[in-house]
Short mmCIF file of C-alpha atoms in Angstrom, two decimals:
data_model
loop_
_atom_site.label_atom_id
_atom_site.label_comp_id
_atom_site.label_asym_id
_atom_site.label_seq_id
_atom_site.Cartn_x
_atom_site.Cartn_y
_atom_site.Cartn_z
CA UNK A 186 -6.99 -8.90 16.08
CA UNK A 187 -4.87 -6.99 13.71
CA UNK A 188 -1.92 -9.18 11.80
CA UNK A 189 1.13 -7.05 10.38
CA UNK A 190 1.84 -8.89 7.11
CA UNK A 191 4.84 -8.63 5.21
CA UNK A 192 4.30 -6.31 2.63
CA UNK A 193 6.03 -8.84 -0.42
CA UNK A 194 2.52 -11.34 0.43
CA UNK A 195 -0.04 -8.84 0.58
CA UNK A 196 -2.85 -10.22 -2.05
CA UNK A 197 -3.87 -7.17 -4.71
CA UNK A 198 -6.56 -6.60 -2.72
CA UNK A 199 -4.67 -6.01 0.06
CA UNK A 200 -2.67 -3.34 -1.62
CA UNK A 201 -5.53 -2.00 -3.01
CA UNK A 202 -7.21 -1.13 0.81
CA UNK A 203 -3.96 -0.02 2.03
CA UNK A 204 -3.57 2.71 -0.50
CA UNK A 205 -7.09 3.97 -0.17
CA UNK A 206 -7.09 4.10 3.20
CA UNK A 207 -3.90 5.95 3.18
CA UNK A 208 -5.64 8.50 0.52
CA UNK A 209 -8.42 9.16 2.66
CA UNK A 210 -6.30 10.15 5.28
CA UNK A 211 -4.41 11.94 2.71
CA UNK A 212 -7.84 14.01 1.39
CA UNK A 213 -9.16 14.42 4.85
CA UNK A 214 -6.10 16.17 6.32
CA UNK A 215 -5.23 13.76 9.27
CA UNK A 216 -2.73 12.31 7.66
CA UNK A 217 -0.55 15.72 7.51
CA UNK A 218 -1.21 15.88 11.23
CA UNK A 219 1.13 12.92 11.37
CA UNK A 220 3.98 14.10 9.16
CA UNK A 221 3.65 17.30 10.95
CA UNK A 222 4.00 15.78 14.76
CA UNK A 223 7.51 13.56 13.39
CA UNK A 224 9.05 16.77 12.20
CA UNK A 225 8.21 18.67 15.77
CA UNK A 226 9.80 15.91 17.23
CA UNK A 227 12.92 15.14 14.76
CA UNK A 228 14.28 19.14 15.58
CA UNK A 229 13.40 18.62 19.16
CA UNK A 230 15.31 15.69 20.25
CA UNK A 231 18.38 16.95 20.94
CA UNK A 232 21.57 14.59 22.33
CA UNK A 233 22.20 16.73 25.37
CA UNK A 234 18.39 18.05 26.18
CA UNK A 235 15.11 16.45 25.86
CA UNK A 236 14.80 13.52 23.63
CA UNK A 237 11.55 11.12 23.31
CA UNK A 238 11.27 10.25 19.41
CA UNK A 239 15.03 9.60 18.10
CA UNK A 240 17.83 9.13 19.18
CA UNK A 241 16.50 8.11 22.84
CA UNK A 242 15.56 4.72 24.36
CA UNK A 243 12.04 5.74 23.75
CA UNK A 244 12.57 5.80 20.14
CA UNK A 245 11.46 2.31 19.59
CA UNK A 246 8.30 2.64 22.37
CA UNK A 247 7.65 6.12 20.65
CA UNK A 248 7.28 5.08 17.19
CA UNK A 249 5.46 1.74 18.23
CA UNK A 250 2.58 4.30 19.27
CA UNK A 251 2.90 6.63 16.72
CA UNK A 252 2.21 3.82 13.99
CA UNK A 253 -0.66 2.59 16.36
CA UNK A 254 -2.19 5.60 16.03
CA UNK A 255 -1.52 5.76 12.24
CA UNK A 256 -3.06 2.26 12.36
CA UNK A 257 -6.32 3.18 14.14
CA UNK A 258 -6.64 6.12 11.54
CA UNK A 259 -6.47 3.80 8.89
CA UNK A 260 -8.80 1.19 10.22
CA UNK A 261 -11.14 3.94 10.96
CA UNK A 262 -11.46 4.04 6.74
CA UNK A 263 -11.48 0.50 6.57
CA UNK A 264 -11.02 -1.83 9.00
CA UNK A 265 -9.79 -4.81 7.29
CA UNK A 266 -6.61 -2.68 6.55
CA UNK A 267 -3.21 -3.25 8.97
CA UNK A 268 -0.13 -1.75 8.44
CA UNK A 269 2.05 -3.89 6.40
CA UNK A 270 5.84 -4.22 6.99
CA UNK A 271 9.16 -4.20 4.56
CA UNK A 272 11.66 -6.27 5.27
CA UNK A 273 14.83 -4.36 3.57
CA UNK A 274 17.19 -6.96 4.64
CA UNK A 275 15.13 -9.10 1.91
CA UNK A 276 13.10 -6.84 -0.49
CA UNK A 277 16.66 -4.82 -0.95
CA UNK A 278 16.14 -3.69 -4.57
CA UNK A 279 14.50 -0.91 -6.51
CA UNK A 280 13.03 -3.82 -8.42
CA UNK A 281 10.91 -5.24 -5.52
CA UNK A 282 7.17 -5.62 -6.09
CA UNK A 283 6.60 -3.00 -2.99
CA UNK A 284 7.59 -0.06 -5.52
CA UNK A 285 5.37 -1.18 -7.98
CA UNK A 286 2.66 1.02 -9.63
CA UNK A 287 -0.02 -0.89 -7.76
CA UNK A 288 1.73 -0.32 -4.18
CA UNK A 289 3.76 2.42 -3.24
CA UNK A 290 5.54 3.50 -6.94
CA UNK A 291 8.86 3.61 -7.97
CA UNK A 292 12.22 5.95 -7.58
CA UNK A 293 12.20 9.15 -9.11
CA UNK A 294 13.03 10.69 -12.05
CA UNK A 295 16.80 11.81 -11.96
CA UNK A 296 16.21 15.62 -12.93
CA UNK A 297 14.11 16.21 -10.00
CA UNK A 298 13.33 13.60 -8.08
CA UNK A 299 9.86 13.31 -8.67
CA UNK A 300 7.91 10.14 -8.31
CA UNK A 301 6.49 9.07 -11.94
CA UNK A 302 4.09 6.23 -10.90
CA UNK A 303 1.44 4.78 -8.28
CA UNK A 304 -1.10 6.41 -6.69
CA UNK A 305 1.17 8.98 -4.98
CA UNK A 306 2.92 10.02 -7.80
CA UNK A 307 2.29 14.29 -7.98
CA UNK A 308 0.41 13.83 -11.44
CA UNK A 309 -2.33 12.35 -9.79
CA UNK A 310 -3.26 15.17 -7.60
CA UNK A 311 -4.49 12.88 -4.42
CA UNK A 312 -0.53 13.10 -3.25
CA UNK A 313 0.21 17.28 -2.61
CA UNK A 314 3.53 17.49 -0.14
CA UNK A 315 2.17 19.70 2.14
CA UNK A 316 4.09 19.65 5.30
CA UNK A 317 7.63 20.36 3.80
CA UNK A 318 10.76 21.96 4.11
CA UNK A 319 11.51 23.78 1.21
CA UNK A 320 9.37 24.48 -1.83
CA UNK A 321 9.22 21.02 -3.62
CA UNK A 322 5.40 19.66 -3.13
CA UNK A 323 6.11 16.31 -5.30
CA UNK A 324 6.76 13.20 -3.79
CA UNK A 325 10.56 12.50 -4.04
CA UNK A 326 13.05 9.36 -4.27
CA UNK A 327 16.07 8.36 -5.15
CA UNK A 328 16.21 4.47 -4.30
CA UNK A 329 20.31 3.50 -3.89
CA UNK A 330 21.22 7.09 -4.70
CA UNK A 331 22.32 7.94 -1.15
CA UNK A 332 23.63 4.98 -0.37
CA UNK A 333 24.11 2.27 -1.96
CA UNK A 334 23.10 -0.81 -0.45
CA UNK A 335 20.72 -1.15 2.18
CA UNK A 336 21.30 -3.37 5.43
CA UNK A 337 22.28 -7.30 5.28
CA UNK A 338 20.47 -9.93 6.94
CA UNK A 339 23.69 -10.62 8.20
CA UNK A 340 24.14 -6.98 9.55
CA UNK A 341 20.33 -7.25 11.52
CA UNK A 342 21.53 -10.96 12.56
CA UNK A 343 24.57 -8.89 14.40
CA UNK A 344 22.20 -6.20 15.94
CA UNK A 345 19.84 -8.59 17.11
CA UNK A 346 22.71 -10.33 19.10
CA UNK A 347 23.35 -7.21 21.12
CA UNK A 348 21.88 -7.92 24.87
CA UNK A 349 21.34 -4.85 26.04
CA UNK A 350 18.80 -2.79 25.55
CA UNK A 351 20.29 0.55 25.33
CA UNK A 352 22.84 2.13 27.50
CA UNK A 353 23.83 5.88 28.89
CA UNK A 354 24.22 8.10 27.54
CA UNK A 355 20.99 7.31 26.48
CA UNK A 356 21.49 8.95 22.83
CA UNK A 357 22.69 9.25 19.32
CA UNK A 358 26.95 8.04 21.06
CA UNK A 359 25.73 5.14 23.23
CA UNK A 360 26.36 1.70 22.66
CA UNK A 361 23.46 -1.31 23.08
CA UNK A 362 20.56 -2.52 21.19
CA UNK A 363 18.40 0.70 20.50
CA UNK A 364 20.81 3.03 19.12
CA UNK A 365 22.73 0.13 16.83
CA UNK A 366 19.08 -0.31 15.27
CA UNK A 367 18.34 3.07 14.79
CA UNK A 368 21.60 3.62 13.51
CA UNK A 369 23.81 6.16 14.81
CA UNK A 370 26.80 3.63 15.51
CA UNK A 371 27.53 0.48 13.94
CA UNK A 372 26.30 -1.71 11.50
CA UNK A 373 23.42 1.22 10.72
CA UNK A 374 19.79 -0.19 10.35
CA UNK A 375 16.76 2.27 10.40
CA UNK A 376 18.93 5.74 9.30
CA UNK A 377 20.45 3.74 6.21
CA UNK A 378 16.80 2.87 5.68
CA UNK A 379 15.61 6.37 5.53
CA UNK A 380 19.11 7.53 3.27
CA UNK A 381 18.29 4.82 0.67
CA UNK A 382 14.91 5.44 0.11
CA UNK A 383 16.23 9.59 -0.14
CA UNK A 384 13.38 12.02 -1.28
CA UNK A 385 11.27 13.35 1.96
CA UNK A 386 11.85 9.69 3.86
CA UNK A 387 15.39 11.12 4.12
CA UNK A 388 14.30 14.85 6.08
CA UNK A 389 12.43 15.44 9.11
CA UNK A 390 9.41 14.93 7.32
CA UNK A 391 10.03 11.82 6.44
CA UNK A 392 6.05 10.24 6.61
CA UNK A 393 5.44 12.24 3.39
CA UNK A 394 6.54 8.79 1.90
CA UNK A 395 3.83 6.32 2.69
CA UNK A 396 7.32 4.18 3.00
CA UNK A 397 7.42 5.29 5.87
CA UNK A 398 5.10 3.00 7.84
CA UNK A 399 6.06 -0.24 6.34
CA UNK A 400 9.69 0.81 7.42
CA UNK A 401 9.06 1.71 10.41
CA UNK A 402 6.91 -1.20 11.16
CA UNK A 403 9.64 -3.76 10.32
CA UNK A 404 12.20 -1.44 12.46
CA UNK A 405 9.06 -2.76 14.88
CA UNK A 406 9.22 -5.90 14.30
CA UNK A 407 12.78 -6.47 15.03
CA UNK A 408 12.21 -4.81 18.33
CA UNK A 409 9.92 -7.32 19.26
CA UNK A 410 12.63 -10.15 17.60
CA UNK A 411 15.40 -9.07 19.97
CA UNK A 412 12.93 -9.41 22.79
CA UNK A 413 12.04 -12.74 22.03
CA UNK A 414 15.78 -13.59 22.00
CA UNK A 415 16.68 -11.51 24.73
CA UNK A 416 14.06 -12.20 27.29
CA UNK A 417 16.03 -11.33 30.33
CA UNK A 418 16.75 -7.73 29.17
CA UNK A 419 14.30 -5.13 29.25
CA UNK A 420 13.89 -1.72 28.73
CA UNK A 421 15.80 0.50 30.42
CA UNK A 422 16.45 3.51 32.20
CA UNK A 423 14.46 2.09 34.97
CA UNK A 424 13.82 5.89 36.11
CA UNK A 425 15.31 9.37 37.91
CA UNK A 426 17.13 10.06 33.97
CA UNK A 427 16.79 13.79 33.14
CA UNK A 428 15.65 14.24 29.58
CA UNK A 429 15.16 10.34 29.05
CA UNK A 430 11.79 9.04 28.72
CA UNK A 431 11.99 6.33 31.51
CA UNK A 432 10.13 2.85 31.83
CA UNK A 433 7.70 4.19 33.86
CA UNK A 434 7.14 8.17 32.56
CA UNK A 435 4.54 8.99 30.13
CA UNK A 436 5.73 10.26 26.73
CA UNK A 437 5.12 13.23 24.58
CA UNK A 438 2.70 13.85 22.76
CA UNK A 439 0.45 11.74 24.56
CA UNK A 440 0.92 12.00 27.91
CA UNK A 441 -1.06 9.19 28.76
CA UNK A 442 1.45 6.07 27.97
CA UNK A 443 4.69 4.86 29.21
CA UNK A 444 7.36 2.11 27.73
CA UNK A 445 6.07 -0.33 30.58
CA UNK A 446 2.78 0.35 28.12
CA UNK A 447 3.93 -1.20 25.12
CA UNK A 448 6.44 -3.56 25.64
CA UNK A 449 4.03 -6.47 24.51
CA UNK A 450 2.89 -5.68 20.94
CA UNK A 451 0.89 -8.92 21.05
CA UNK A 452 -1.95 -6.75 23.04
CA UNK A 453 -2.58 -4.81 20.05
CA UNK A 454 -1.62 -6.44 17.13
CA UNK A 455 0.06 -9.59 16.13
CA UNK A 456 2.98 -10.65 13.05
CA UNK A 457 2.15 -13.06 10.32
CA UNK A 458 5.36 -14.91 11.77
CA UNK A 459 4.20 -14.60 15.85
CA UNK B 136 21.95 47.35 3.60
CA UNK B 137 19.80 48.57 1.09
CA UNK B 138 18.00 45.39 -0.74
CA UNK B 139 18.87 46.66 -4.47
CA UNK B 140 22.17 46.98 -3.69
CA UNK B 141 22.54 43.36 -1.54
CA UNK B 142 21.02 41.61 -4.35
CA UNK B 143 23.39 42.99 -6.36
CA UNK B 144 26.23 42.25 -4.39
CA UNK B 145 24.84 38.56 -4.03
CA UNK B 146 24.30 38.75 -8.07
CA UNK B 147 28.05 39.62 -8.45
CA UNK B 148 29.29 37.31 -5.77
CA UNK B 149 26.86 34.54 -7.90
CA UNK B 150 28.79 35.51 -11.11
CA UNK B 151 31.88 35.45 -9.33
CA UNK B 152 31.39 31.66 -8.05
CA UNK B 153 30.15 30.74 -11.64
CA UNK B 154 33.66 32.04 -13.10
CA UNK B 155 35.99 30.76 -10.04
CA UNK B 156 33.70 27.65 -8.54
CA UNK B 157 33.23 27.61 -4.93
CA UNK B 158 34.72 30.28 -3.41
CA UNK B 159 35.38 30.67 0.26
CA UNK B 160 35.18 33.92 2.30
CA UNK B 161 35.92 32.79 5.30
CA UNK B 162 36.91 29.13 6.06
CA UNK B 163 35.04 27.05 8.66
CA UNK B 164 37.22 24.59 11.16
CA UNK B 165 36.38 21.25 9.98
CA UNK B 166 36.48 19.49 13.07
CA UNK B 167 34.10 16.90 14.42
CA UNK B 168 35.42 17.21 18.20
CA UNK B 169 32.11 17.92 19.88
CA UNK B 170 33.78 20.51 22.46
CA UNK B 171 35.22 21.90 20.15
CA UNK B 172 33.28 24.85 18.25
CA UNK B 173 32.95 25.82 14.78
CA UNK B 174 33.74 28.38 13.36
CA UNK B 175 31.94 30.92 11.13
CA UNK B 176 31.75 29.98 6.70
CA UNK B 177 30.22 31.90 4.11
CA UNK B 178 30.69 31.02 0.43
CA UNK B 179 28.88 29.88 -2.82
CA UNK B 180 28.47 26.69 -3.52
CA UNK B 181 26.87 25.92 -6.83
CA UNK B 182 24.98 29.13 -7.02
CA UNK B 183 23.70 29.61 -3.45
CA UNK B 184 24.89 31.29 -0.51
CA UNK B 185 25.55 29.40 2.39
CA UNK B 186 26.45 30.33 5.83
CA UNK B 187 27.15 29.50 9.13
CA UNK B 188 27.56 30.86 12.60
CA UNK B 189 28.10 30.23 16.23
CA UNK B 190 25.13 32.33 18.23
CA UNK B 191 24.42 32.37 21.46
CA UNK B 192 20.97 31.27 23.02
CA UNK B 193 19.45 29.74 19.82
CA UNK B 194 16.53 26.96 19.67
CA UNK B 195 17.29 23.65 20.78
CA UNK B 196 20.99 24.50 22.29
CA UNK B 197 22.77 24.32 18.52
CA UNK B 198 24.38 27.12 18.87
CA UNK B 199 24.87 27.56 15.48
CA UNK B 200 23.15 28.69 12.88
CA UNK B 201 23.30 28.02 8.68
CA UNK B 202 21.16 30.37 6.13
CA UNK B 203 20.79 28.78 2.21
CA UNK B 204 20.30 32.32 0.62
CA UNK B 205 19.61 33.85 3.65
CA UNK B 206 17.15 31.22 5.05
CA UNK B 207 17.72 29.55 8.06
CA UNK B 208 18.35 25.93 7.45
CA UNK B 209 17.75 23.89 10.93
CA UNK B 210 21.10 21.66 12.10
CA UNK B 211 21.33 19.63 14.89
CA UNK B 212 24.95 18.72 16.34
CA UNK B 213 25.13 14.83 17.27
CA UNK B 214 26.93 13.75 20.58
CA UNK B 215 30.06 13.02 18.51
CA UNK B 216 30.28 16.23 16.72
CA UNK B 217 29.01 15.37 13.81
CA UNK B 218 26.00 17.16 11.79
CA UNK B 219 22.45 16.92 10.46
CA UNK B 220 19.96 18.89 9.02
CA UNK B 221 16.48 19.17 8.68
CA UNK B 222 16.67 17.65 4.53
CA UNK B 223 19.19 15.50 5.68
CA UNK B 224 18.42 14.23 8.92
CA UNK B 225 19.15 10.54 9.25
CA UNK B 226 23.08 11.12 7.69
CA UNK B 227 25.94 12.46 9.59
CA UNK B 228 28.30 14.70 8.42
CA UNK B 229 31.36 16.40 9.84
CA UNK B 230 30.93 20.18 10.19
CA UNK B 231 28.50 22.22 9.59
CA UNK B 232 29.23 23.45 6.57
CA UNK B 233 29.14 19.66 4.88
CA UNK B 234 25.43 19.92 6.33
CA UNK B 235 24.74 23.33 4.50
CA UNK B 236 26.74 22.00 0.44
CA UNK B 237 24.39 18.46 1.56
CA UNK B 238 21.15 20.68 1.58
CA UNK B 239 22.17 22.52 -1.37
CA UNK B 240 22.80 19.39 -3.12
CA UNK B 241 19.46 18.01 -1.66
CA UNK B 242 17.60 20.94 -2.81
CA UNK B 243 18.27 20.86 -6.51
CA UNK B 244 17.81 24.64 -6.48
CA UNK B 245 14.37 24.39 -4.78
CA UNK B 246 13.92 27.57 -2.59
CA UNK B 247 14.24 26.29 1.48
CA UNK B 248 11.38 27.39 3.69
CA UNK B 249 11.91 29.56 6.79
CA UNK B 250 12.16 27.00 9.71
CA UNK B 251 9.14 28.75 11.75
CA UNK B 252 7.33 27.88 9.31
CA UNK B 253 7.89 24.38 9.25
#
């Protein structure tokens, strides 16, 4: 069974697998394939049409498959490796051992941006920013420069209180669980996240940043929090919403599993603190 | 119009913006009511060209479009009016012009890339 550590205990060796695998992924090419299906969906999801990835109910079930798949990819290099997750609530500085040169590197440079250190720094050629907006192909940050501070314990202790799950109009305006996590209203979670970090993590092809994953997998990891808490409220719509991925319709790109799918992440991988 | 003689009417306007600052043509309604509709911009802001439109029938419903130097940059109105773009995607701003001075601020002069081929 795979166990999602917390990224602040992984042992060297840990860290070591993790980036490897990741630079496989990187050399072989599948690992553009993933930056490359976020963006398609980041432009797509639109408030008032179709909307699967963001700013949707099925944001949370959406990216809980997405990172499985990321997660069979990397286990399919080495299969010791699971994704490891960043608590930002804790590990809230530039400082923290996660942006070290043996993990993930540290903030840019301030004339360009560019990432300096680790092993996807652009000076050491395993790291080209391929799937991209505009004509940068270095790994960018700018830790704090967008915002900042990044989200309270305090401010995912209020979002975790919410009861319900998510509420119409099912996007970026409505009130409930989902959308205070992601971060469109409120307190602001998972989009302050991605504005912190800045660099790619804060455009629509945000999985540039290997960052991504360990955010994303925490953002996870409260889901499955509030439904411990919460264990009377589930996912909804319950079904006939136009444009909203309901519990029991199949989402894009797969088209082969629903919410009602992945509601339990215990079938397919467990927390260090489950 | 002929390309020599745009570039050198973008050159001048360039020059122009360097001496004045930012320099509006035509100013844009900053308003984040999302019925309500923006209006057209077109100006330099530090060094680049950026602006906007309403059009009709465009990708994903916007129905607006902003060019950085003549590229398109993808925006995305929220359900409260406010905007995003592509290189800023996970931080509102009012009007679509704050989205287009964001990605030029975002871009440290780096050239954008045509949306298609994104």
């Amino acid at each position: 069974m795979t166990v999602r550590k917390n990224q602040a205990s992984l042992t060297t060796d840990e860290k070591r697998r993790f980036v490897a695998a990741v630079l496989e992924l990187k050399r072989s090419g599948r690992y553009d394939e993933f930056v490359t299906t976020h963006n398609a969906f980041i432009v797509g999801d639109t408030d008032n049409g179709e909307r699967t990835g963001h700013r949707s109910p099925s944001f949370l079930p959406w990216h809980r498959r997405f990172l499985l798949d990321f997660e069979r990819a990397l286990r399919s290099v080495d299969a010791s490796v699971a994704l490891p997750y960043w608590d930002w609530s804790t590990d809230r500085s530039a400082g923290a051992s996660l942006w070290a040169p043996d993990f993930l590197g540290g903030t840019g440079r301030s004339r360009d941006g560019r990432v300096m250190d680790g092993p996807f720094a652009a000076s050491t050629g395993d790291w080209p920013i391929t799937v991209r907006v505009d004509g940068r192909t270095y790994l960018r940050r700018a830790l704090g420069g967008g915002v900042r501070e990044l989200p309270t314990r305090g401010e995912v202790e209020s979002v975790l209180t919410i009861p319900t799950y998510d509420m119409a109009p099912w996007n970026s305006a409505s009130d409930g669980f989902r959308n205070h996590l992601e971060g469109w209203r409120g307190a602001n979670l998972h989009n302050r996240v991605h504005v912190w970090v800045g660099g790619q993590m804060a455009t629509g092809v945000s999985p540039n940043d290997p960052v991504f994953w360990l955010h994303h997998a925490y953002v996870d990891k409260l889901w499955a929090e509030w439904q411990r808490r919460h264990p009377d409220s589930g996912y909804v719509p319950a079904a006939g919403t136009p444009d909203v991925v309901d519990l029991g319709e199949t989402m894009k790109p797969w088209n082969d599993t629903r919410p009602a799918d992945l509601l339990d992440h215990t079938v397919h991988y467990t927390f260090d603190t489950d | 119009m002929p390309e020599l003689s745009r570039r050198r009417a973008l050159t001048t306007t360039v020059a122009l913006a360097a001496t004045a600052g930012v320099r509006t043509v035509v100013p844009a309604q900053a308003s984040a009511d999302p019925h309500h509709s923006p209006g057209t911009f077109d100006e330099v802001y530090k060094g680049r060209r950026i602006q906007g439109r309403p059009v009709g029938g465009h990708h994903h419903g916007t129905g607006y479009t902003v060019l950085v130097d003549g590229v398109e940059l993808h925006v995305m109105r929220n359900a409260d009016g406010t905007w995003i773009s592509v290189v800023s995607h996970y931080a509102p701003v009012p009007t679509p012009r704050a989205a287009a001075r964001t990605a030029v601020d975002e871009l440290q002069g780096a050239e954008l890339l045509p949306f298609s081929a994104n």
